[in-house]
XYZ file of C-alpha atoms in Angstrom:
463
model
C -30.512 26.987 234.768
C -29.839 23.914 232.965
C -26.687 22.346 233.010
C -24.930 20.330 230.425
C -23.614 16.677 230.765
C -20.484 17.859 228.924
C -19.416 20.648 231.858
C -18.888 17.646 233.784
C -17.791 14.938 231.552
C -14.934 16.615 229.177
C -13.037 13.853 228.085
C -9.403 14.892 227.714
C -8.778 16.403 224.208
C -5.982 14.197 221.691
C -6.307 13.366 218.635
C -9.027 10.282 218.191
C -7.186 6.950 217.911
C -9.384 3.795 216.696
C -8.492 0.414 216.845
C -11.683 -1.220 214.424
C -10.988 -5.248 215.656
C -11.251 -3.517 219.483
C -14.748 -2.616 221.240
C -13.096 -0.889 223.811
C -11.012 1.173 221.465
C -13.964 1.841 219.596
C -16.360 2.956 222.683
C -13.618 5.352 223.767
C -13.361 6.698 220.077
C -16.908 7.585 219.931
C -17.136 8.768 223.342
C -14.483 11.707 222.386
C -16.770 12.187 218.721
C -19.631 12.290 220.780
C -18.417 14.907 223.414
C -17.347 16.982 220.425
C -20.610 16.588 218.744
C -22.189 18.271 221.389
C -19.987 21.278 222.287
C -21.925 22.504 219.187
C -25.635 22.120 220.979
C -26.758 25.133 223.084
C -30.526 24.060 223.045
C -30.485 22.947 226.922
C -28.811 26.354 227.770
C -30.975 28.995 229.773
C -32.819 30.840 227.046
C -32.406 28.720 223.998
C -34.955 26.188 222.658
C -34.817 22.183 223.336
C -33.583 20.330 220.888
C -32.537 22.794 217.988
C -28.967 23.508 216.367
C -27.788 26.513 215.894
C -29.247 28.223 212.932
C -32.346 25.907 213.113
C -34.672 28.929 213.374
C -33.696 30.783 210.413
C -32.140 27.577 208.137
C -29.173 28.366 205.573
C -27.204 25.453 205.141
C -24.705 27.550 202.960
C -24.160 29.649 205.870
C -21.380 27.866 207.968
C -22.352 26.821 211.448
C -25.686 26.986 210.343
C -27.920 23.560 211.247
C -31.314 23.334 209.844
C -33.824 21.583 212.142
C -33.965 18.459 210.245
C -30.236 18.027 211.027
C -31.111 18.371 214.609
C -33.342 15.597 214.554
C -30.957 13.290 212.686
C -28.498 14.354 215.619
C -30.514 13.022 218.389
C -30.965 9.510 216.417
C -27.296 9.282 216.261
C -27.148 9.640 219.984
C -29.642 6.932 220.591
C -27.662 4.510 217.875
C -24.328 5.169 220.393
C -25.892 4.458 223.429
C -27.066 1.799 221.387
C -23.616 0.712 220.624
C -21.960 1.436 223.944
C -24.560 1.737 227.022
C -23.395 5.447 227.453
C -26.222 6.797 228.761
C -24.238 10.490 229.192
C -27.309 12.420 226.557
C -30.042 9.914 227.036
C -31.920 12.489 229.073
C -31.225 15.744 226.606
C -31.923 13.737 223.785
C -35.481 12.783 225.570
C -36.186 15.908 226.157
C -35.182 17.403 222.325
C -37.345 14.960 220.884
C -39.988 15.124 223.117
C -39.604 19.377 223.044
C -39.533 19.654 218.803
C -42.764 17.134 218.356
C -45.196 20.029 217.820
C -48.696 20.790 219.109
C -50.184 17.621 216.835
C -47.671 15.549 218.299
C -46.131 14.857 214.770
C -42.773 16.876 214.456
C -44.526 19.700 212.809
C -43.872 22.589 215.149
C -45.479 25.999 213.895
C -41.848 27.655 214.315
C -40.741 25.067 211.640
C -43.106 25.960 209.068
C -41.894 28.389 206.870
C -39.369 25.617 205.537
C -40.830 22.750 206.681
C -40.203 19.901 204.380
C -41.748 16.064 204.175
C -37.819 14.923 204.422
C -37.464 17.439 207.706
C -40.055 16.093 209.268
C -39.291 12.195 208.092
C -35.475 12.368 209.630
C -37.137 13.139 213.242
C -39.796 10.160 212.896
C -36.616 8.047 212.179
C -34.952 9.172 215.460
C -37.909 8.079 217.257
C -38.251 4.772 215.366
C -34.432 3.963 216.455
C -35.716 4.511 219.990
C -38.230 2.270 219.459
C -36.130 -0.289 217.521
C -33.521 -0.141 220.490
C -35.969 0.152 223.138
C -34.480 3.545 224.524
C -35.769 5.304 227.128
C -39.531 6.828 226.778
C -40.230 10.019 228.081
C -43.056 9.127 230.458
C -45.545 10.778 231.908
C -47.995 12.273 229.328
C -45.544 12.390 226.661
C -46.408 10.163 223.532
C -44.499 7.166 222.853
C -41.722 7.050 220.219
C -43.792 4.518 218.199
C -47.005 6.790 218.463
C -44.810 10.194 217.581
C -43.651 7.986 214.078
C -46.911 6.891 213.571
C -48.314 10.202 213.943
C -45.780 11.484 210.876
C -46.917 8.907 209.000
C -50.375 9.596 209.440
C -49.802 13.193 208.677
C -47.577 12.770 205.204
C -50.451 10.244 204.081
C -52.851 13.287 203.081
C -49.608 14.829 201.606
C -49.667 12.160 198.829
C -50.007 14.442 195.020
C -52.208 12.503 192.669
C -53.051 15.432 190.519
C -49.331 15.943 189.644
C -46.717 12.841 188.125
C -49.412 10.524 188.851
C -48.225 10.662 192.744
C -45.134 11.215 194.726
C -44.570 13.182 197.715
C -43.905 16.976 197.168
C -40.462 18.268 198.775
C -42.141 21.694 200.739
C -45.693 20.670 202.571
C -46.607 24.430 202.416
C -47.119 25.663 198.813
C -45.299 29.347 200.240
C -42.624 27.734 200.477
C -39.566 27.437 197.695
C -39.277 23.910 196.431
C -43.483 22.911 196.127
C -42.425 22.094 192.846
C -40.186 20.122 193.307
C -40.711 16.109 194.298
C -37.355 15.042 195.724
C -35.499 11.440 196.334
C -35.331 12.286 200.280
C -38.909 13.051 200.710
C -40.594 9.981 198.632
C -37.497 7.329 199.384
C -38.093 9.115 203.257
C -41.940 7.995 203.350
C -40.425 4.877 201.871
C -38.444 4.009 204.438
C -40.922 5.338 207.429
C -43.823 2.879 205.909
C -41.330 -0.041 205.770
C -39.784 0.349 209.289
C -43.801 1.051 210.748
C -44.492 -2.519 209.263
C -41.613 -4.123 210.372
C -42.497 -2.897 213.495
C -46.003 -3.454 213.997
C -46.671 -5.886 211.561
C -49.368 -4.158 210.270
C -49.591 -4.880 206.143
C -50.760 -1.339 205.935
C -47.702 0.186 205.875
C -46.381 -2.169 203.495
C -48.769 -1.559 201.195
C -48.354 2.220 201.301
C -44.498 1.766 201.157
C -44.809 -0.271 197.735
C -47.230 2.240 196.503
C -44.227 4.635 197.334
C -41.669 2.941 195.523
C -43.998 1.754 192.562
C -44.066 5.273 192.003
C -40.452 6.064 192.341
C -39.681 3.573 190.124
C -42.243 4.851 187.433
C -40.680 8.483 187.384
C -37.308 9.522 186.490
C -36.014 9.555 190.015
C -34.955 5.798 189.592
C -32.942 5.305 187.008
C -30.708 2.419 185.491
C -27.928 2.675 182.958
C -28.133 0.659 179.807
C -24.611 0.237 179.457
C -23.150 0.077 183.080
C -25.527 -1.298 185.094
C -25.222 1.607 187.730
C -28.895 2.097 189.429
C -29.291 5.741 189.924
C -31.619 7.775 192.174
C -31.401 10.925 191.602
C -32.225 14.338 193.529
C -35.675 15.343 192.380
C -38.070 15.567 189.775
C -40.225 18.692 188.642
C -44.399 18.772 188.867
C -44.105 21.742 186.715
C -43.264 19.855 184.168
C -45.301 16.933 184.979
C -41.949 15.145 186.249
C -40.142 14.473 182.713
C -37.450 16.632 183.768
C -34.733 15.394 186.636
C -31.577 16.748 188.425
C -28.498 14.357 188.060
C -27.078 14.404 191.339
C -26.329 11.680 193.524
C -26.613 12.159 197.952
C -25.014 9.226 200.167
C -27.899 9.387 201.729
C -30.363 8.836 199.157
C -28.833 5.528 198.936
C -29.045 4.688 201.888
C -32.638 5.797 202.378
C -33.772 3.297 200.076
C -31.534 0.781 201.055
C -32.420 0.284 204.375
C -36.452 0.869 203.398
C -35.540 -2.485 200.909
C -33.878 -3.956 203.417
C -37.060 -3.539 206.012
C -39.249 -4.424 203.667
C -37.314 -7.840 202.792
C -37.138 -8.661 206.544
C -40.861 -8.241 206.475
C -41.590 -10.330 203.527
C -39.655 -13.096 204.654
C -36.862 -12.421 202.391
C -38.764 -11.985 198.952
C -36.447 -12.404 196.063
C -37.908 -9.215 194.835
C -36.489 -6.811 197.949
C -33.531 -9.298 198.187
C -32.818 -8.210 194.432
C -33.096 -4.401 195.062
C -30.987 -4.588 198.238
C -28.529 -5.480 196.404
C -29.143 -3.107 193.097
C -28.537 -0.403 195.329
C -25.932 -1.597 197.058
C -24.115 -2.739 193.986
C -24.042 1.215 193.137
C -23.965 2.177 196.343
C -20.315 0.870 196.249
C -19.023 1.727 192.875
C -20.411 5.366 193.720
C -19.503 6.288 197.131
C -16.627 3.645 197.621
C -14.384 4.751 194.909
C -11.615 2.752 193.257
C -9.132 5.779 193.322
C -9.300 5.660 197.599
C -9.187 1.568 197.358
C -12.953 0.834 197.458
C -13.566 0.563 200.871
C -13.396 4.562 201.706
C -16.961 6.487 202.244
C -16.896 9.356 200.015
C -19.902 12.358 199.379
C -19.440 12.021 195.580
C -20.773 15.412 194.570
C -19.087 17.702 196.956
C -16.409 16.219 199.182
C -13.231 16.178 196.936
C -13.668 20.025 196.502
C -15.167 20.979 199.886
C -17.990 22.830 198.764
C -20.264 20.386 201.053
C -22.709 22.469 202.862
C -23.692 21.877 206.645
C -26.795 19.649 205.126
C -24.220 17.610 202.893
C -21.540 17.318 205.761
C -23.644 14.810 207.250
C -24.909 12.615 204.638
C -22.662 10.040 205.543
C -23.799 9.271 209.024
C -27.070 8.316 207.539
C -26.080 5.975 204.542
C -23.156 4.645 207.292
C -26.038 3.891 210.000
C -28.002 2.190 207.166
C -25.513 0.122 205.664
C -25.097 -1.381 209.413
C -28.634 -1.846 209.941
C -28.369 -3.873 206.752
C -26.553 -5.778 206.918
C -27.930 -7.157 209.896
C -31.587 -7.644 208.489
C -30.029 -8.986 205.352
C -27.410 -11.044 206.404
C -25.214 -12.119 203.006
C -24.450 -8.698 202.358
C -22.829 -8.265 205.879
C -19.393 -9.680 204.081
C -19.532 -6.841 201.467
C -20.719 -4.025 203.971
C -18.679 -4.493 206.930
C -15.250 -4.006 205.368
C -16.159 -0.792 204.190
C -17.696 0.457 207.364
C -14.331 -0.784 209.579
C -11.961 1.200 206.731
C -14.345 4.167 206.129
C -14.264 4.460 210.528
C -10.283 4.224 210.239
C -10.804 7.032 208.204
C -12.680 8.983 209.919
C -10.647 8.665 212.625
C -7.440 9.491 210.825
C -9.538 12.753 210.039
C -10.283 13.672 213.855
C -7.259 15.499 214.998
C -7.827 19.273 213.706
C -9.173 22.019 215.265
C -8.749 23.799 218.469
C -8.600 20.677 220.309
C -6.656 18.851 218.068
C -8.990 16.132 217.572
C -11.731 17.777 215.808
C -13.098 15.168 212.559
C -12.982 16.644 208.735
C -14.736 15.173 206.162
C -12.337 13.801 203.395
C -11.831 10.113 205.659
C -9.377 8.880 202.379
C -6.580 11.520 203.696
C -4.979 11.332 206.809
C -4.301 14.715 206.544
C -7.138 17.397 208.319
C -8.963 19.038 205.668
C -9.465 22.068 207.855
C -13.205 21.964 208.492
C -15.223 20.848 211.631
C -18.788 21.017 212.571
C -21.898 19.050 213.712
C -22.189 17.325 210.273
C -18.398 15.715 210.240
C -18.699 14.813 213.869
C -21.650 13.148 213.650
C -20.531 11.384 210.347
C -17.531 10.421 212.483
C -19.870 8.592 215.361
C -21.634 7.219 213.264
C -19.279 5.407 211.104
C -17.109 4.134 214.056
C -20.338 3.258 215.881
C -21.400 1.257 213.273
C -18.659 -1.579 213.603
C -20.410 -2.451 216.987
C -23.498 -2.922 215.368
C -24.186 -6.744 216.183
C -26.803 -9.192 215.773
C -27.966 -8.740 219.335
C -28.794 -4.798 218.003
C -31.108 -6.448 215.049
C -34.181 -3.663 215.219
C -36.366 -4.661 217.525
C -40.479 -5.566 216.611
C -43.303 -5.398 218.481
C -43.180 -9.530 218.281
C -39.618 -9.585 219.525
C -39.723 -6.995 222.513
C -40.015 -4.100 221.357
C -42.242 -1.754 224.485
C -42.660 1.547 222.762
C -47.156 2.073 222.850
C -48.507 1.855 219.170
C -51.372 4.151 218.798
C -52.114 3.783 214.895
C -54.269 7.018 215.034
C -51.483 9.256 216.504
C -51.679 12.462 215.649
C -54.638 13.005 213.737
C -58.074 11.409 213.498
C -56.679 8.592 210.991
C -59.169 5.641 210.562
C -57.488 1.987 212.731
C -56.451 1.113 208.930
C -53.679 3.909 207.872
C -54.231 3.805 204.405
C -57.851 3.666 204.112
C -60.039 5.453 201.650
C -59.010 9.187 202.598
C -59.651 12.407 200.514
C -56.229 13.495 199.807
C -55.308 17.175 200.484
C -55.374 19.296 197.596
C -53.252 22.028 196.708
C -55.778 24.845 197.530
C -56.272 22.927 201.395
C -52.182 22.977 202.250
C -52.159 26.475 201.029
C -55.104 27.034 203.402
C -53.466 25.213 206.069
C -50.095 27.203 205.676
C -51.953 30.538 206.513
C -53.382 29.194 209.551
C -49.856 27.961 210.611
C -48.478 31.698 210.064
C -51.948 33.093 212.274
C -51.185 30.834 215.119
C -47.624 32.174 215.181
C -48.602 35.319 215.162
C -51.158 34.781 217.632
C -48.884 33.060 220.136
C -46.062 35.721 219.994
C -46.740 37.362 223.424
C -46.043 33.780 225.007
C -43.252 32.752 223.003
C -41.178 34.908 220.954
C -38.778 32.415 219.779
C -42.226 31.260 217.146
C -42.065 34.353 215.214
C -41.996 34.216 211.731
């Protein structure tokens, strides 16, 4: 039987005090988030599978307590960005052994018991768990086990064939199986995801590859109505997705934290790579700019994190409960690989944390974190989403230069292997015959036969 670091190590339950100008104040904070964060996680629990959330086998994000896998994967990249911050190394080991557990028979976090809803943003939030391992030089597994670096490279190899020329000129579809609801559909996550996975795997490597591939991703953006400016205020929109059925003219006007901050940490990676080009320095701070005057709001002083489209009313679902971990994570980051906008970033991250925190005494425990950070009054929900937007955004204010993502030039130890995962050519975005939509469809059957096939020796893959 496994047992759990947090049988052992229950910190004493209060409500979580924060002192943002103290690191010690702020280590203990998170530690209690953290701890809380977890009593949710029954994956390393005789019987249950590594590295999933409840829910994570049957996803319904509308159904509260219910964690789709991608969230999972986000979770364990918030646990390596805290013992980032603090040298806790209390869920190194379960979060090796999640990642390693979820990365699929390919090696590419597409496990066959994911594949009914498997998405290109799903799979694209685990490859950025990984690459924060390798930017922070956590742990590797060992052994046979593939290298962080590898298991991101491997995604990256994989979403390359998912690229859709014969719809909107391009762009990433939202579903990689065409069974699945949402084909349609090309979504902000999924192409400003790819974005941001091709920008970090340059930054990383150095290979001009990747950068290519991630301009070619954003070239596109920009050409279809997910990226939008206003005439008359300035504010740079991205939007939720775009429909192939209608050749993309259509959009959906709704605006995710972490949308924002997809794309601005991909810019922000990419102008760290071009030596500070005045082009990625001037769409850093586009989205920033709106980044600010939409999810900083004048009516909670400016410098409060707020989930624009849900949060007020609390009709967030478990997906949109967490949006702000990510967009908080990659505000921090950027501010450290673009340093004049760490004067207009870090004031919001030390209030939106003093938020939080004023949030984090609900629950059974009486220290449980809501989601509304510009009350100090407990809005009455809890879950894996809030705590982890909690960690997140108090981690952040520890986020230092000395944390600045590491590179394979600057000592970063995590093995590239360029042709993880698949049989990709030494150049990643060489002269390849994209997939077309007849081959995923083809593929997607064969994913539901191996289930099948394999259901004497694992249940749990049944679909």
């Amino acid at each position: 039987m496994r047992l759990s670091p947090l049988l052992c190590l229950a910190p004493l339950a209060a409500a979580i005090t924060l002192d943002t100008s103290s690191v010690s104040s702020i280590e203990s904070a998170t530690s209690g988030v953290a701890y809380d964060m977890m009593t949710f996680y029954t994956g390393n629990q005789t019987g249950q599978v590594p590295g999933l959330l409840p829910g994570s086998l049957n996803c319904n994000p509308n159904v509260l307590g219910t964690y789709c896998w991608w969230e999972a994967g986000a979770m364990w990249g918030a646990l390596i960005n805290y013992w980032q911050y603090t040298n806790d190394t209390t869920y190194n080991n379960v979060t090796i052994d999640a990642l390693q557990f979820q990365r699929g028979p390919d090696n590419n976090y597409n496990p066959p018991n994911q594949s009914r809803s498997m998405g290109v943003d799903d799979q694209v939030f685990w490859a950025f768990s990984a690459l924060d391992a390798v930017e922070a030089n956590f742990p590797e597994a060992g052994g046979d086990n593939p290298s962080w670096l590898s298991l991101a490279q491997a995604v990256f190899n994989f979403q390359y064939d998912l690229w859709d020329p014969l719809t909107c000129g391009g762009g990433f579809r939202w579903q990689v199986f065409s069974f699945n609801a949402g084909y349609n559909l090309k979504n902000s996550i999924s192409n400003g995801g790819n974005f941001q996975l091709a920008a970090r795997l340059a930054y990383i490597t150095g290979n001009s590859s990747y950068a290519d591939w991630a301009n070619k991703v954003w070239d596109w953006m920009e050409a279809s109505p997910l990226l939008q400016t206003d005439a008359n205020t300035g504010t740079f929109y991205i939007w939720d997705n775009t429909d192939s059925n209608d050749n993309c003219t259509s959009v959906q006007n709704f605006v995710w934290s972490y949308n924002y901050g997809t794309m601005l940490s991909g810019a922000a990676y990419m102008y760290n790579y071009t030596n500070g080009s005045d082009l990625w320095m001037n769409r850093v701070e586009t989205i920033l700019n709106s980044t600010y005057s939409l999810f900083f709001p004048q009516q909670y002083g400016g410098n409060i994190m707020y989930e624009l489209e849900c949060e007020k009313s609390l009709n967030c679902d478990e997906d949109q409960k967490s949006f702000k971990a990510y967009l908080a994570r990659w505000m921090a980051v950027t501010s450290i690989l673009v340093p004049n906008t760490a004067a207009g970033i870090k004031p919001k991250l030390a209030a939106s944390a003093a938020g939080a925190a004023g949030q984090c005494d609900g629950g059974d425990n009486g220290r449980s974190c809501g989601l509304q950070w510009f009350t100090q009054t407990w809005d009455g929900t809890t879950g894996v989403g809030q705590q982890m937007a909690a960690l997140s955004v108090m981690g952040s204010n520890l986020m230092t230069e000395s944390m600045r993502p590491l590179t394979l030039r600057t000592g970063a130890t995590s093995k590239s292997n360029p042709n993880a995962g698949s049989d990709a050519p030494s150049n990643p975005t060489a002269n390849r015959k994209p997939i077309t939509t007849a081959d995923r469809a083809g593929a997607g059957i064969l994913t539901i036969l191996m289930v099948v096939i394999v259901v004497g020796g694992s249940a749990w893959l049944v679909y």
